[in-house]
């Protein structure tokens, strides 16, 4: 018998989080920070502006760039099917209400993470741009629930479960997932429709969340579940 790992012990002791149905009128797709600010381009530009060699920066960011755009493509696939099946869609954006730094959460203000309204970095990525009738919730901090009325809105919509996609896995996505689970939502996190700068950090968050307080599925698995729903 192979030597036991800590993972083996945890899985033997813990009860896996129960599966749940995706239901129109009860489930919402939540897209987190799917904006230009999360993309590799401003990341690269900021590093070059700091004096780092462009060639080395682009090489260092290459892995994240590939995973980022793959996640965007996957989120777009899920978004398309959700729209077809009548699943509610919520776009959560990192964007301050004014240009005044005092109107940004202190934690982000301390590290210079300021996203003024209507700035280039605040813009949605083309593949997942909100439709006019889709809800947009702006935040200035990490998690989508802290400092916003997202929970109030979702409960008034009778939403009980969430499909989460977006950026960054180990920051805003994780904060949103933990908070959502803590206040009673069933959460489905899409493994390959989210990403963060280091793959190791992404994988660690996925491992720590999966079957502990939510379910983790791939894009293909989620799309199959959605496509099985009756048309509205």
PDB file of C-alpha atoms in Angstrom:
ATOM      1  CA  UNK A   1       0.000   0.000   0.000  1.00  0.00           C
ATOM      2  CA  UNK A   2       1.287   3.442  -0.939  1.00  0.00           C
ATOM      3  CA  UNK A   3       2.154   5.846   1.826  1.00  0.00           C
ATOM      4  CA  UNK A   4      -0.807   7.947   2.922  1.00  0.00           C
ATOM      5  CA  UNK A   5      -0.743  11.645   2.094  1.00  0.00           C
ATOM      6  CA  UNK A   6      -2.459  14.459   3.954  1.00  0.00           C
ATOM      7  CA  UNK A   7      -4.897  14.620   1.036  1.00  0.00           C
ATOM      8  CA  UNK A   8      -5.814  10.949   1.580  1.00  0.00           C
ATOM      9  CA  UNK A   9      -6.517  11.622   5.248  1.00  0.00           C
ATOM     10  CA  UNK A  10      -8.650  14.694   4.522  1.00  0.00           C
ATOM     11  CA  UNK A  11     -10.726  12.940   1.868  1.00  0.00           C
ATOM     12  CA  UNK A  12     -11.269   9.974   4.197  1.00  0.00           C
ATOM     13  CA  UNK A  13     -12.542  12.198   7.007  1.00  0.00           C
ATOM     14  CA  UNK A  14     -14.488  14.894   5.198  1.00  0.00           C
ATOM     15  CA  UNK A  15     -17.986  14.510   3.755  1.00  0.00           C
ATOM     16  CA  UNK A  16     -17.924  15.793   0.153  1.00  0.00           C
ATOM     17  CA  UNK A  17     -20.075  18.840  -0.517  1.00  0.00           C
ATOM     18  CA  UNK A  18     -23.366  17.595  -1.997  1.00  0.00           C
ATOM     19  CA  UNK A  19     -24.132  18.170  -5.630  1.00  0.00           C
ATOM     20  CA  UNK A  20     -27.031  20.436  -6.555  1.00  0.00           C
ATOM     21  CA  UNK A  21     -29.104  21.212  -9.618  1.00  0.00           C
ATOM     22  CA  UNK A  22     -28.701  24.221 -11.875  1.00  0.00           C
ATOM     23  CA  UNK A  23     -32.192  25.690 -12.098  1.00  0.00           C
ATOM     24  CA  UNK A  24     -33.573  28.607 -14.054  1.00  0.00           C
ATOM     25  CA  UNK A  25     -34.843  31.211 -11.617  1.00  0.00           C
ATOM     26  CA  UNK A  26     -32.761  29.752  -8.781  1.00  0.00           C
ATOM     27  CA  UNK A  27     -29.227  29.786 -10.225  1.00  0.00           C
ATOM     28  CA  UNK A  28     -27.222  32.793 -11.407  1.00  0.00           C
ATOM     29  CA  UNK A  29     -23.998  33.011 -13.369  1.00  0.00           C
ATOM     30  CA  UNK A  30     -21.634  35.477 -11.673  1.00  0.00           C
ATOM     31  CA  UNK A  31     -18.729  36.785 -13.758  1.00  0.00           C
ATOM     32  CA  UNK A  32     -16.052  38.297 -11.525  1.00  0.00           C
ATOM     33  CA  UNK A  33     -13.707  41.079 -12.700  1.00  0.00           C
ATOM     34  CA  UNK A  34     -13.764  39.986 -16.328  1.00  0.00           C
ATOM     35  CA  UNK A  35     -12.258  43.316 -17.303  1.00  0.00           C
ATOM     36  CA  UNK A  36      -9.158  44.660 -18.980  1.00  0.00           C
ATOM     37  CA  UNK A  37      -7.515  45.268 -15.608  1.00  0.00           C
ATOM     38  CA  UNK A  38      -7.221  41.490 -15.094  1.00  0.00           C
ATOM     39  CA  UNK A  39      -5.736  40.847 -18.533  1.00  0.00           C
ATOM     40  CA  UNK A  40      -1.996  40.370 -19.126  1.00  0.00           C
ATOM     41  CA  UNK A  41      -1.620  43.556 -21.187  1.00  0.00           C
ATOM     42  CA  UNK A  42      -1.795  46.207 -18.411  1.00  0.00           C
ATOM     43  CA  UNK A  43       0.228  43.823 -16.240  1.00  0.00           C
ATOM     44  CA  UNK A  44       3.006  43.784 -18.849  1.00  0.00           C
ATOM     45  CA  UNK A  45       2.857  47.526 -19.453  1.00  0.00           C
ATOM     46  CA  UNK A  46       3.118  48.312 -15.742  1.00  0.00           C
ATOM     47  CA  UNK A  47       6.130  46.014 -15.356  1.00  0.00           C
ATOM     48  CA  UNK A  48       7.911  47.603 -18.331  1.00  0.00           C
ATOM     49  CA  UNK A  49       7.140  51.064 -16.942  1.00  0.00           C
ATOM     50  CA  UNK A  50       8.900  49.961 -13.736  1.00  0.00           C
ATOM     51  CA  UNK A  51      12.030  49.333 -15.798  1.00  0.00           C
ATOM     52  CA  UNK A  52      11.868  45.557 -16.265  1.00  0.00           C
ATOM     53  CA  UNK A  53      13.097  44.301 -19.676  1.00  0.00           C
ATOM     54  CA  UNK A  54      10.135  43.885 -22.035  1.00  0.00           C
ATOM     55  CA  UNK A  55      11.339  40.594 -23.500  1.00  0.00           C
ATOM     56  CA  UNK A  56      11.806  39.047 -20.061  1.00  0.00           C
ATOM     57  CA  UNK A  57       8.462  40.373 -18.830  1.00  0.00           C
ATOM     58  CA  UNK A  58       6.567  38.944 -21.786  1.00  0.00           C
ATOM     59  CA  UNK A  59       8.265  35.601 -21.344  1.00  0.00           C
ATOM     60  CA  UNK A  60       7.451  35.551 -17.624  1.00  0.00           C
ATOM     61  CA  UNK A  61       3.795  36.394 -18.253  1.00  0.00           C
ATOM     62  CA  UNK A  62       3.352  33.966 -21.161  1.00  0.00           C
ATOM     63  CA  UNK A  63       1.922  31.116 -19.091  1.00  0.00           C
ATOM     64  CA  UNK A  64      -0.619  33.364 -17.377  1.00  0.00           C
ATOM     65  CA  UNK A  65      -1.572  34.905 -20.713  1.00  0.00           C
ATOM     66  CA  UNK A  66      -2.425  31.502 -22.186  1.00  0.00           C
ATOM     67  CA  UNK A  67      -4.467  30.428 -19.171  1.00  0.00           C
ATOM     68  CA  UNK A  68      -6.178  33.817 -18.958  1.00  0.00           C
ATOM     69  CA  UNK A  69      -7.495  33.839 -22.512  1.00  0.00           C
ATOM     70  CA  UNK A  70      -8.506  30.189 -22.272  1.00  0.00           C
ATOM     71  CA  UNK A  71     -10.534  31.083 -19.177  1.00  0.00           C
ATOM     72  CA  UNK A  72     -12.147  33.991 -21.042  1.00  0.00           C
ATOM     73  CA  UNK A  73     -13.113  31.693 -23.920  1.00  0.00           C
ATOM     74  CA  UNK A  74     -14.581  29.175 -21.486  1.00  0.00           C
ATOM     75  CA  UNK A  75     -16.508  31.826 -19.562  1.00  0.00           C
ATOM     76  CA  UNK A  76     -17.903  33.095 -22.863  1.00  0.00           C
ATOM     77  CA  UNK A  77     -19.102  29.572 -23.708  1.00  0.00           C
ATOM     78  CA  UNK A  78     -20.900  29.299 -20.385  1.00  0.00           C
ATOM     79  CA  UNK A  79     -22.339  32.805 -20.706  1.00  0.00           C
ATOM     80  CA  UNK A  80     -23.738  32.018 -24.157  1.00  0.00           C
ATOM     81  CA  UNK A  81     -25.559  28.902 -22.952  1.00  0.00           C
ATOM     82  CA  UNK A  82     -26.815  30.647 -19.801  1.00  0.00           C
ATOM     83  CA  UNK A  83     -28.355  33.347 -21.966  1.00  0.00           C
ATOM     84  CA  UNK A  84     -29.966  30.737 -24.209  1.00  0.00           C
ATOM     85  CA  UNK A  85     -31.402  28.849 -21.234  1.00  0.00           C
ATOM     86  CA  UNK A  86     -32.634  31.890 -19.336  1.00  0.00           C
ATOM     87  CA  UNK A  87     -30.161  31.646 -16.446  1.00  0.00           C
ATOM     88  CA  UNK A  88     -29.754  34.995 -14.666  1.00  0.00           C
ATOM     89  CA  UNK A  89     -26.413  36.719 -15.294  1.00  0.00           C
ATOM     90  CA  UNK A  90     -24.571  39.097 -12.968  1.00  0.00           C
ATOM     91  CA  UNK A  91     -21.364  40.915 -13.918  1.00  0.00           C
ATOM     92  CA  UNK A  92     -19.234  41.997 -10.954  1.00  0.00           C
ATOM     93  CA  UNK A  93     -16.759  44.733 -11.841  1.00  0.00           C
ATOM     94  CA  UNK A  94     -13.854  46.324 -10.026  1.00  0.00           C
ATOM     95  CA  UNK A  95     -14.621  50.013 -10.483  1.00  0.00           C
ATOM     96  CA  UNK A  96     -14.717  52.983  -8.130  1.00  0.00           C
ATOM     97  CA  UNK A  97     -17.755  55.283  -8.045  1.00  0.00           C
ATOM     98  CA  UNK A  98     -15.583  58.396  -8.511  1.00  0.00           C
ATOM     99  CA  UNK A  99     -11.959  59.337  -9.142  1.00  0.00           C
ATOM    100  CA  UNK A 100     -11.540  60.215  -5.469  1.00  0.00           C
ATOM    101  CA  UNK A 101      -9.238  57.562  -3.895  1.00  0.00           C
ATOM    102  CA  UNK A 102     -11.178  57.854  -0.640  1.00  0.00           C
ATOM    103  CA  UNK A 103     -14.110  56.194  -2.400  1.00  0.00           C
ATOM    104  CA  UNK A 104     -12.089  53.009  -2.972  1.00  0.00           C
ATOM    105  CA  UNK A 105     -11.856  50.345  -0.278  1.00  0.00           C
ATOM    106  CA  UNK A 106      -8.938  51.056   2.052  1.00  0.00           C
ATOM    107  CA  UNK A 107      -7.297  47.675   1.428  1.00  0.00           C
ATOM    108  CA  UNK A 108      -7.021  48.381  -2.304  1.00  0.00           C
ATOM    109  CA  UNK A 109      -6.159  52.038  -1.762  1.00  0.00           C
ATOM    110  CA  UNK A 110      -3.161  51.022   0.346  1.00  0.00           C
ATOM    111  CA  UNK A 111      -1.668  49.030  -2.538  1.00  0.00           C
ATOM    112  CA  UNK A 112      -2.556  51.561  -5.233  1.00  0.00           C
ATOM    113  CA  UNK A 113      -5.276  49.438  -6.838  1.00  0.00           C
ATOM    114  CA  UNK A 114      -7.493  52.264  -8.034  1.00  0.00           C
ATOM    115  CA  UNK A 115      -9.874  51.785 -10.965  1.00  0.00           C
ATOM    116  CA  UNK A 116     -11.613  55.079 -11.814  1.00  0.00           C
ATOM    117  CA  UNK A 117     -15.076  54.974 -13.394  1.00  0.00           C
ATOM    118  CA  UNK A 118     -15.168  54.572 -17.191  1.00  0.00           C
ATOM    119  CA  UNK A 119     -11.388  54.092 -17.316  1.00  0.00           C
ATOM    120  CA  UNK A 120      -9.823  51.825 -19.920  1.00  0.00           C
ATOM    121  CA  UNK A 121      -8.909  49.206 -17.326  1.00  0.00           C
ATOM    122  CA  UNK A 122     -12.491  49.083 -16.041  1.00  0.00           C
ATOM    123  CA  UNK A 123     -13.894  48.042 -19.413  1.00  0.00           C
ATOM    124  CA  UNK A 124     -15.403  44.595 -19.876  1.00  0.00           C
ATOM    125  CA  UNK A 125     -13.569  42.072 -22.004  1.00  0.00           C
ATOM    126  CA  UNK A 126     -15.191  41.883 -25.433  1.00  0.00           C
ATOM    127  CA  UNK A 127     -16.074  38.188 -25.220  1.00  0.00           C
ATOM    128  CA  UNK A 128     -18.200  38.666 -22.092  1.00  0.00           C
ATOM    129  CA  UNK A 129     -19.610  42.181 -22.417  1.00  0.00           C
ATOM    130  CA  UNK A 130     -22.848  42.646 -20.476  1.00  0.00           C
ATOM    131  CA  UNK A 131     -26.102  42.938 -22.374  1.00  0.00           C
ATOM    132  CA  UNK A 132     -28.240  46.005 -21.573  1.00  0.00           C
ATOM    133  CA  UNK A 133     -30.625  43.957 -19.425  1.00  0.00           C
ATOM    134  CA  UNK A 134     -27.910  42.188 -17.420  1.00  0.00           C
ATOM    135  CA  UNK A 135     -27.044  43.313 -13.931  1.00  0.00           C
ATOM    136  CA  UNK A 136     -23.678  44.973 -13.218  1.00  0.00           C
ATOM    137  CA  UNK A 137     -22.472  45.246  -9.616  1.00  0.00           C
ATOM    138  CA  UNK A 138     -19.460  47.477  -9.027  1.00  0.00           C
ATOM    139  CA  UNK A 139     -17.067  46.965  -6.132  1.00  0.00           C
ATOM    140  CA  UNK A 140     -13.821  48.526  -4.925  1.00  0.00           C
ATOM    141  CA  UNK A 141     -12.576  45.622  -2.809  1.00  0.00           C
ATOM    142  CA  UNK A 142     -11.915  41.915  -3.301  1.00  0.00           C
ATOM    143  CA  UNK A 143     -15.010  39.792  -2.739  1.00  0.00           C
ATOM    144  CA  UNK A 144     -18.190  40.503  -4.660  1.00  0.00           C
ATOM    145  CA  UNK A 145     -20.343  40.549  -1.512  1.00  0.00           C
ATOM    146  CA  UNK A 146     -18.276  42.833   0.735  1.00  0.00           C
ATOM    147  CA  UNK A 147     -19.323  46.438   0.382  1.00  0.00           C
ATOM    148  CA  UNK A 148     -22.003  45.750  -2.253  1.00  0.00           C
ATOM    149  CA  UNK A 149     -25.709  44.948  -2.272  1.00  0.00           C
ATOM    150  CA  UNK A 150     -25.152  41.745  -4.265  1.00  0.00           C
ATOM    151  CA  UNK A 151     -26.582  39.463  -1.575  1.00  0.00           C
ATOM    152  CA  UNK A 152     -29.665  41.688  -1.209  1.00  0.00           C
ATOM    153  CA  UNK A 153     -30.229  41.644  -4.968  1.00  0.00           C
ATOM    154  CA  UNK A 154     -29.732  37.887  -5.351  1.00  0.00           C
ATOM    155  CA  UNK A 155     -32.080  37.064  -2.481  1.00  0.00           C
ATOM    156  CA  UNK A 156     -34.740  39.362  -3.941  1.00  0.00           C
ATOM    157  CA  UNK A 157     -34.325  37.426  -7.199  1.00  0.00           C
ATOM    158  CA  UNK A 158     -34.852  34.164  -5.228  1.00  0.00           C
ATOM    159  CA  UNK A 159     -31.396  32.959  -6.278  1.00  0.00           C
ATOM    160  CA  UNK A 160     -30.090  30.011  -4.246  1.00  0.00           C
ATOM    161  CA  UNK A 161     -27.038  28.846  -6.190  1.00  0.00           C
ATOM    162  CA  UNK A 162     -24.202  30.476  -8.124  1.00  0.00           C
ATOM    163  CA  UNK A 163     -21.928  29.553 -11.001  1.00  0.00           C
ATOM    164  CA  UNK A 164     -18.668  31.463 -10.536  1.00  0.00           C
ATOM    165  CA  UNK A 165     -16.168  32.349 -13.271  1.00  0.00           C
ATOM    166  CA  UNK A 166     -13.548  35.074 -13.589  1.00  0.00           C
ATOM    167  CA  UNK A 167     -10.408  36.522 -12.049  1.00  0.00           C
ATOM    168  CA  UNK A 168      -8.274  36.181 -10.029  1.00  0.00           C
ATOM    169  CA  UNK A 169      -8.814  32.683  -8.649  1.00  0.00           C
ATOM    170  CA  UNK A 170      -6.815  33.207  -5.455  1.00  0.00           C
ATOM    171  CA  UNK A 171      -8.082  36.722  -4.825  1.00  0.00           C
ATOM    172  CA  UNK A 172     -11.529  38.019  -5.788  1.00  0.00           C
ATOM    173  CA  UNK A 173     -12.916  34.666  -6.947  1.00  0.00           C
ATOM    174  CA  UNK A 174     -11.884  32.863  -3.758  1.00  0.00           C
ATOM    175  CA  UNK A 175     -13.143  35.704  -1.558  1.00  0.00           C
ATOM    176  CA  UNK A 176     -16.497  35.631  -3.335  1.00  0.00           C
ATOM    177  CA  UNK A 177     -16.736  31.841  -3.176  1.00  0.00           C
ATOM    178  CA  UNK A 178     -16.013  31.627   0.554  1.00  0.00           C
ATOM    179  CA  UNK A 179     -18.402  34.447   1.379  1.00  0.00           C
ATOM    180  CA  UNK A 180     -21.190  33.010  -0.790  1.00  0.00           C
ATOM    181  CA  UNK A 181     -20.853  29.605   0.838  1.00  0.00           C
ATOM    182  CA  UNK A 182     -20.763  31.134   4.320  1.00  0.00           C
ATOM    183  CA  UNK A 183     -24.077  32.930   3.807  1.00  0.00           C
ATOM    184  CA  UNK A 184     -25.860  29.911   2.395  1.00  0.00           C
ATOM    185  CA  UNK A 185     -25.482  29.825  -1.374  1.00  0.00           C
ATOM    186  CA  UNK A 186     -24.650  26.617  -3.195  1.00  0.00           C
ATOM    187  CA  UNK A 187     -21.591  27.452  -5.287  1.00  0.00           C
ATOM    188  CA  UNK A 188     -20.254  25.891  -8.464  1.00  0.00           C
ATOM    189  CA  UNK A 189     -16.774  27.143  -9.337  1.00  0.00           C
ATOM    190  CA  UNK A 190     -15.627  26.526 -12.909  1.00  0.00           C
ATOM    191  CA  UNK A 191     -12.045  25.298 -12.784  1.00  0.00           C
ATOM    192  CA  UNK A 192     -10.982  26.321 -16.306  1.00  0.00           C
ATOM    193  CA  UNK A 193     -13.065  29.501 -16.561  1.00  0.00           C
ATOM    194  CA  UNK A 194     -10.954  31.202 -13.905  1.00  0.00           C
ATOM    195  CA  UNK A 195      -7.237  31.891 -13.584  1.00  0.00           C
ATOM    196  CA  UNK A 196      -4.606  33.720 -11.604  1.00  0.00           C
ATOM    197  CA  UNK A 197      -1.014  34.784 -12.178  1.00  0.00           C
ATOM    198  CA  UNK A 198       0.630  31.602 -10.887  1.00  0.00           C
ATOM    199  CA  UNK A 199      -0.811  28.244 -11.863  1.00  0.00           C
ATOM    200  CA  UNK A 200       0.296  26.790  -8.525  1.00  0.00           C
ATOM    201  CA  UNK A 201      -1.856  29.342  -6.684  1.00  0.00           C
ATOM    202  CA  UNK A 202      -4.845  28.576  -8.913  1.00  0.00           C
ATOM    203  CA  UNK A 203      -4.484  24.839  -8.347  1.00  0.00           C
ATOM    204  CA  UNK A 204      -4.084  25.292  -4.587  1.00  0.00           C
ATOM    205  CA  UNK A 205      -7.294  27.316  -4.286  1.00  0.00           C
ATOM    206  CA  UNK A 206      -9.227  24.861  -6.436  1.00  0.00           C
ATOM    207  CA  UNK A 207      -7.996  21.988  -4.275  1.00  0.00           C
ATOM    208  CA  UNK A 208      -8.832  23.747  -1.009  1.00  0.00           C
ATOM    209  CA  UNK A 209     -12.364  24.670  -2.122  1.00  0.00           C
ATOM    210  CA  UNK A 210     -13.420  21.576  -4.063  1.00  0.00           C
ATOM    211  CA  UNK A 211     -15.933  19.496  -2.083  1.00  0.00           C
ATOM    212  CA  UNK A 212     -15.110  21.455   1.081  1.00  0.00           C
ATOM    213  CA  UNK A 213     -17.603  24.296   0.705  1.00  0.00           C
ATOM    214  CA  UNK A 214     -18.602  24.118  -2.957  1.00  0.00           C
ATOM    215  CA  UNK A 215     -18.466  22.046  -6.143  1.00  0.00           C
ATOM    216  CA  UNK A 216     -15.795  22.428  -8.820  1.00  0.00           C
ATOM    217  CA  UNK A 217     -16.473  21.471 -12.437  1.00  0.00           C
ATOM    218  CA  UNK A 218     -14.913  22.041 -15.833  1.00  0.00           C
ATOM    219  CA  UNK A 219     -16.472  24.185 -18.540  1.00  0.00           C
ATOM    220  CA  UNK A 220     -17.466  21.116 -20.550  1.00  0.00           C
ATOM    221  CA  UNK A 221     -19.248  19.644 -17.527  1.00  0.00           C
ATOM    222  CA  UNK A 222     -21.108  22.886 -16.799  1.00  0.00           C
ATOM    223  CA  UNK A 223     -22.118  23.358 -20.430  1.00  0.00           C
ATOM    224  CA  UNK A 224     -23.539  19.821 -20.509  1.00  0.00           C
ATOM    225  CA  UNK A 225     -25.571  20.537 -17.381  1.00  0.00           C
ATOM    226  CA  UNK A 226     -26.876  23.769 -18.879  1.00  0.00           C
ATOM    227  CA  UNK A 227     -27.687  22.264 -22.247  1.00  0.00           C
ATOM    228  CA  UNK A 228     -29.759  19.586 -20.513  1.00  0.00           C
ATOM    229  CA  UNK A 229     -32.115  22.271 -19.173  1.00  0.00           C
ATOM    230  CA  UNK A 230     -35.398  22.812 -21.034  1.00  0.00           C
ATOM    231  CA  UNK A 231     -35.525  25.897 -23.202  1.00  0.00           C
ATOM    232  CA  UNK A 232     -37.368  28.866 -21.694  1.00  0.00           C
TER     233      UNK A 232
END
